[in-house]
mmCIF file of N, CA and C in Angstrom:
data_model
loop_
_atom_site.group_PDB
_atom_site.id
_atom_site.type_symbol
_atom_site.label_atom_id
_atom_site.label_comp_id
_atom_site.label_asym_id
_atom_site.label_seq_id
_atom_site.Cartn_x
_atom_site.Cartn_y
_atom_site.Cartn_z
ATOM 1 N N MET A 995 51.704 20.813 67.934
ATOM 2 C CA MET A 995 50.512 21.546 68.280
ATOM 3 C C MET A 995 49.533 21.461 67.108
ATOM 4 N N THR A 996 48.273 21.186 67.442
ATOM 5 C CA THR A 996 47.256 21.080 66.395
ATOM 6 C C THR A 996 46.829 22.464 65.929
ATOM 7 N N LYS A 997 46.161 22.487 64.807
ATOM 8 C CA LYS A 997 45.644 23.745 64.273
ATOM 9 C C LYS A 997 44.669 24.384 65.270
ATOM 10 N N LEU A 998 43.827 23.547 65.886
ATOM 11 C CA LEU A 998 42.867 24.053 66.860
ATOM 12 C C LEU A 998 43.582 24.666 68.065
ATOM 13 N N GLU A 999 44.614 24.030 68.542
ATOM 14 C CA GLU A 999 45.374 24.568 69.670
ATOM 15 C C GLU A 999 46.007 25.917 69.307
ATOM 16 N N GLN A 1000 46.484 26.028 68.084
ATOM 17 C CA GLN A 1000 47.063 27.295 67.626
ATOM 18 C C GLN A 1000 46.007 28.400 67.612
ATOM 19 N N ILE A 1001 44.828 28.047 67.130
ATOM 20 C CA ILE A 1001 43.730 29.019 67.082
ATOM 21 C C ILE A 1001 43.341 29.433 68.501
ATOM 22 N N GLU A 1002 43.229 28.451 69.394
ATOM 23 C CA GLU A 1002 42.866 28.755 70.782
ATOM 24 C C GLU A 1002 43.876 29.699 71.421
ATOM 25 N N ARG A 1003 45.136 29.438 71.211
ATOM 26 C CA ARG A 1003 46.184 30.299 71.777
ATOM 27 C C ARG A 1003 46.122 31.705 71.180
ATOM 28 N N SER A 1004 45.880 31.773 69.889
ATOM 29 C CA SER A 1004 45.790 33.081 69.234
ATOM 30 C C SER A 1004 44.607 33.881 69.776
ATOM 31 N N ILE A 1005 43.488 33.219 69.954
ATOM 32 C CA ILE A 1005 42.300 33.897 70.487
ATOM 33 C C ILE A 1005 42.551 34.359 71.921
ATOM 34 N N ALA A 1006 43.175 33.506 72.719
ATOM 35 C CA ALA A 1006 43.461 33.859 74.112
ATOM 36 C C ALA A 1006 44.390 35.068 74.215
ATOM 37 N N ALA A 1007 45.186 35.306 73.198
ATOM 38 C CA ALA A 1007 46.146 36.410 73.218
ATOM 39 C C ALA A 1007 45.557 37.725 72.693
ATOM 40 N N LEU A 1008 44.324 37.710 72.231
ATOM 41 C CA LEU A 1008 43.714 38.923 71.695
ATOM 42 C C LEU A 1008 43.433 39.936 72.798
ATOM 43 N N SER A 1009 43.493 41.200 72.420
ATOM 44 C CA SER A 1009 43.090 42.260 73.346
ATOM 45 C C SER A 1009 41.565 42.232 73.465
ATOM 46 N N THR A 1010 41.041 42.958 74.421
ATOM 47 C CA THR A 1010 39.585 43.026 74.603
ATOM 48 C C THR A 1010 38.903 43.531 73.335
ATOM 49 N N LYS A 1011 39.462 44.560 72.741
ATOM 50 C CA LYS A 1011 38.892 45.127 71.510
ATOM 51 C C LYS A 1011 38.942 44.107 70.376
ATOM 52 N N GLU A 1012 40.077 43.438 70.229
ATOM 53 C CA GLU A 1012 40.220 42.426 69.177
ATOM 54 C C GLU A 1012 39.280 41.245 69.427
ATOM 55 N N LEU A 1013 39.119 40.858 70.685
ATOM 56 C CA LEU A 1013 38.235 39.739 71.012
ATOM 57 C C LEU A 1013 36.790 40.073 70.665
ATOM 58 N N LYS A 1014 36.362 41.294 70.941
ATOM 59 C CA LYS A 1014 35.006 41.711 70.576
ATOM 60 C C LYS A 1014 34.813 41.673 69.061
ATOM 61 N N ALA A 1015 35.816 42.150 68.331
ATOM 62 C CA ALA A 1015 35.733 42.138 66.866
ATOM 63 C C ALA A 1015 35.700 40.702 66.346
ATOM 64 N N PHE A 1016 36.519 39.837 66.936
ATOM 65 C CA PHE A 1016 36.538 38.429 66.531
ATOM 66 C C PHE A 1016 35.186 37.778 66.813
ATOM 67 N N ALA A 1017 34.638 38.031 68.009
ATOM 68 C CA ALA A 1017 33.354 37.435 68.386
ATOM 69 C C ALA A 1017 32.262 37.859 67.412
ATOM 70 N N LYS A 1018 32.269 39.127 67.021
ATOM 71 C CA LYS A 1018 31.284 39.630 66.057
ATOM 72 C C LYS A 1018 31.452 38.926 64.710
ATOM 73 N N TRP A 1019 32.695 38.808 64.257
ATOM 74 C CA TRP A 1019 32.959 38.123 62.993
ATOM 75 C C TRP A 1019 32.546 36.665 63.072
ATOM 76 N N PHE A 1020 32.885 35.989 64.172
ATOM 77 C CA PHE A 1020 32.602 34.563 64.296
ATOM 78 C C PHE A 1020 31.099 34.298 64.354
ATOM 79 N N GLU A 1021 30.357 35.170 65.004
ATOM 80 C CA GLU A 1021 28.904 35.027 65.051
ATOM 81 C C GLU A 1021 28.324 35.103 63.646
ATOM 82 N N ALA A 1022 28.793 36.059 62.859
ATOM 83 C CA ALA A 1022 28.323 36.190 61.470
ATOM 84 C C ALA A 1022 28.743 34.978 60.641
ATOM 85 N N PHE A 1023 29.955 34.491 60.874
ATOM 86 C CA PHE A 1023 30.462 33.309 60.165
ATOM 87 C C PHE A 1023 29.587 32.093 60.469
ATOM 88 N N GLN A 1024 29.281 31.880 61.758
ATOM 89 C CA GLN A 1024 28.433 30.750 62.136
ATOM 90 C C GLN A 1024 27.043 30.860 61.522
ATOM 91 N N ALA A 1025 26.484 32.062 61.498
ATOM 92 C CA ALA A 1025 25.166 32.263 60.904
ATOM 93 C C ALA A 1025 25.184 31.920 59.419
ATOM 94 N N ASP A 1026 26.253 32.300 58.738
ATOM 95 C CA ASP A 1026 26.383 32.002 57.314
ATOM 96 C C ASP A 1026 26.498 30.497 57.077
ATOM 97 N N VAL A 1027 27.281 29.818 57.906
ATOM 98 C CA VAL A 1027 27.414 28.358 57.799
ATOM 99 C C VAL A 1027 26.052 27.704 58.019
ATOM 100 N N TRP A 1028 25.316 28.167 59.043
ATOM 101 C CA TRP A 1028 23.981 27.634 59.349
ATOM 102 C C TRP A 1028 23.037 27.843 58.159
ATOM 103 N N ASP A 1029 23.035 29.050 57.610
ATOM 104 C CA ASP A 1029 22.162 29.349 56.474
ATOM 105 C C ASP A 1029 22.452 28.424 55.293
ATOM 106 N N LYS A 1030 23.724 28.212 55.006
ATOM 107 C CA LYS A 1030 24.106 27.336 53.894
ATOM 108 C C LYS A 1030 23.681 25.894 54.159
ATOM 109 N N GLN A 1031 23.790 25.449 55.408
ATOM 110 C CA GLN A 1031 23.389 24.080 55.745
ATOM 111 C C GLN A 1031 21.880 23.903 55.609
ATOM 112 N N ILE A 1032 21.118 24.875 56.110
ATOM 113 C CA ILE A 1032 19.655 24.808 55.988
ATOM 114 C C ILE A 1032 19.247 24.805 54.521
ATOM 115 N N GLU A 1033 19.882 25.657 53.722
ATOM 116 C CA GLU A 1033 19.576 25.713 52.292
ATOM 117 C C GLU A 1033 19.874 24.371 51.619
ATOM 118 N N ALA A 1034 21.007 23.784 51.947
ATOM 119 C CA ALA A 1034 21.374 22.487 51.364
ATOM 120 C C ALA A 1034 20.395 21.403 51.812
ATOM 121 N N ASP A 1035 20.020 21.423 53.090
ATOM 122 C CA ASP A 1035 19.069 20.430 53.599
ATOM 123 C C ASP A 1035 17.714 20.581 52.925
ATOM 124 N N ALA A 1036 17.276 21.818 52.723
ATOM 125 C CA ALA A 1036 15.993 22.059 52.069
ATOM 126 C C ALA A 1036 16.024 21.566 50.624
ATOM 127 N N LYS A 1037 17.093 21.884 49.903
ATOM 128 C CA LYS A 1037 17.215 21.447 48.502
ATOM 129 C C LYS A 1037 17.272 19.924 48.391
ATOM 130 N N ALA A 1038 17.862 19.278 49.393
ATOM 131 C CA ALA A 1038 17.999 17.824 49.369
ATOM 132 C C ALA A 1038 16.738 17.113 49.877
ATOM 133 N N GLY A 1039 15.754 17.891 50.340
ATOM 134 C CA GLY A 1039 14.505 17.296 50.806
ATOM 135 C C GLY A 1039 14.548 16.790 52.237
ATOM 136 N N ARG A 1040 15.627 17.093 52.971
ATOM 137 C CA ARG A 1040 15.744 16.586 54.336
ATOM 138 C C ARG A 1040 14.799 17.280 55.317
ATOM 139 N N LEU A 1041 14.154 18.360 54.901
ATOM 140 C CA LEU A 1041 13.218 19.070 55.773
ATOM 141 C C LEU A 1041 11.763 18.795 55.405
ATOM 142 N N ASP A 1042 11.557 18.041 54.351
ATOM 143 C CA ASP A 1042 10.204 17.785 53.861
ATOM 144 C C ASP A 1042 9.313 17.130 54.912
ATOM 145 N N GLY A 1043 9.854 16.195 55.661
ATOM 146 C CA GLY A 1043 9.077 15.504 56.692
ATOM 147 C C GLY A 1043 8.593 16.469 57.766
ATOM 148 N N PHE A 1044 9.452 17.394 58.152
ATOM 149 C CA PHE A 1044 9.061 18.391 59.147
ATOM 150 C C PHE A 1044 7.950 19.287 58.612
ATOM 151 N N ALA A 1045 8.079 19.690 57.362
ATOM 152 C CA ALA A 1045 7.066 20.549 56.751
ATOM 153 C C ALA A 1045 5.728 19.826 56.658
ATOM 154 N N GLU A 1046 5.750 18.585 56.256
ATOM 155 C CA GLU A 1046 4.504 17.815 56.146
ATOM 156 C C GLU A 1046 3.845 17.634 57.511
ATOM 157 N N LYS A 1047 4.645 17.387 58.529
ATOM 158 C CA LYS A 1047 4.096 17.234 59.881
ATOM 159 C C LYS A 1047 3.453 18.535 60.344
ATOM 160 N N ALA A 1048 4.104 19.668 60.086
ATOM 161 C CA ALA A 1048 3.550 20.965 60.466
ATOM 162 C C ALA A 1048 2.255 21.248 59.715
ATOM 163 N N LEU A 1049 2.238 20.962 58.426
ATOM 164 C CA LEU A 1049 1.024 21.183 57.638
ATOM 165 C C LEU A 1049 -0.114 20.283 58.109
ATOM 166 N N ALA A 1050 0.195 19.065 58.492
ATOM 167 C CA ALA A 1050 -0.828 18.153 59.003
ATOM 168 C C ALA A 1050 -1.422 18.695 60.302
ATOM 169 N N GLU A 1051 -0.593 19.288 61.147
ATOM 170 C CA GLU A 1051 -1.077 19.889 62.392
ATOM 171 C C GLU A 1051 -2.025 21.057 62.100
ATOM 172 N N VAL A 1052 -1.675 21.864 61.101
ATOM 173 C CA VAL A 1052 -2.534 22.991 60.714
ATOM 174 C C VAL A 1052 -3.861 22.464 60.183
ATOM 175 N N ARG A 1053 -3.800 21.467 59.299
ATOM 176 C CA ARG A 1053 -5.011 20.902 58.712
ATOM 177 C C ARG A 1053 -5.912 20.295 59.783
ATOM 178 N N ALA A 1054 -5.300 19.725 60.832
ATOM 179 C CA ALA A 1054 -6.058 19.078 61.906
ATOM 180 C C ALA A 1054 -6.616 20.093 62.898
ATOM 181 N N GLY A 1055 -6.297 21.371 62.691
ATOM 182 C CA GLY A 1055 -6.803 22.412 63.573
ATOM 183 C C GLY A 1055 -6.064 22.510 64.898
ATOM 184 N N ASN A 1056 -4.867 21.994 64.942
ATOM 185 C CA ASN A 1056 -4.083 21.999 66.184
ATOM 186 C C ASN A 1056 -3.196 23.236 66.339
ATOM 187 N N CYS A 1057 -3.454 24.262 65.538
ATOM 188 C CA CYS A 1057 -2.663 25.480 65.595
ATOM 189 C C CYS A 1057 -3.604 26.668 65.766
ATOM 190 N N ARG A 1058 -3.053 27.740 66.302
ATOM 191 C CA ARG A 1058 -3.840 28.956 66.408
ATOM 192 C C ARG A 1058 -3.100 30.088 65.735
ATOM 193 N N ARG A 1059 -3.837 31.073 65.292
ATOM 194 C CA ARG A 1059 -3.233 32.219 64.613
ATOM 195 C C ARG A 1059 -2.443 33.037 65.603
ATOM 196 N N LEU A 1060 -1.359 33.578 65.117
ATOM 197 C CA LEU A 1060 -0.542 34.461 65.957
ATOM 198 C C LEU A 1060 -0.960 35.900 65.787
#
């Protein structure tokens, strides 16, 4: 049995209360992973092209104030 299969079985065996607690924890865990990835991408310059494109749109007057 793979590690993933073990995790799946463990999750399937949780009570409703435990499943809600796990879901809350996992959502926070995923958000933290996402934040770290975005931070790493920003530091590495992988988002620079997107930022430049957005700024060019603003400069060209293709945006409106919110």
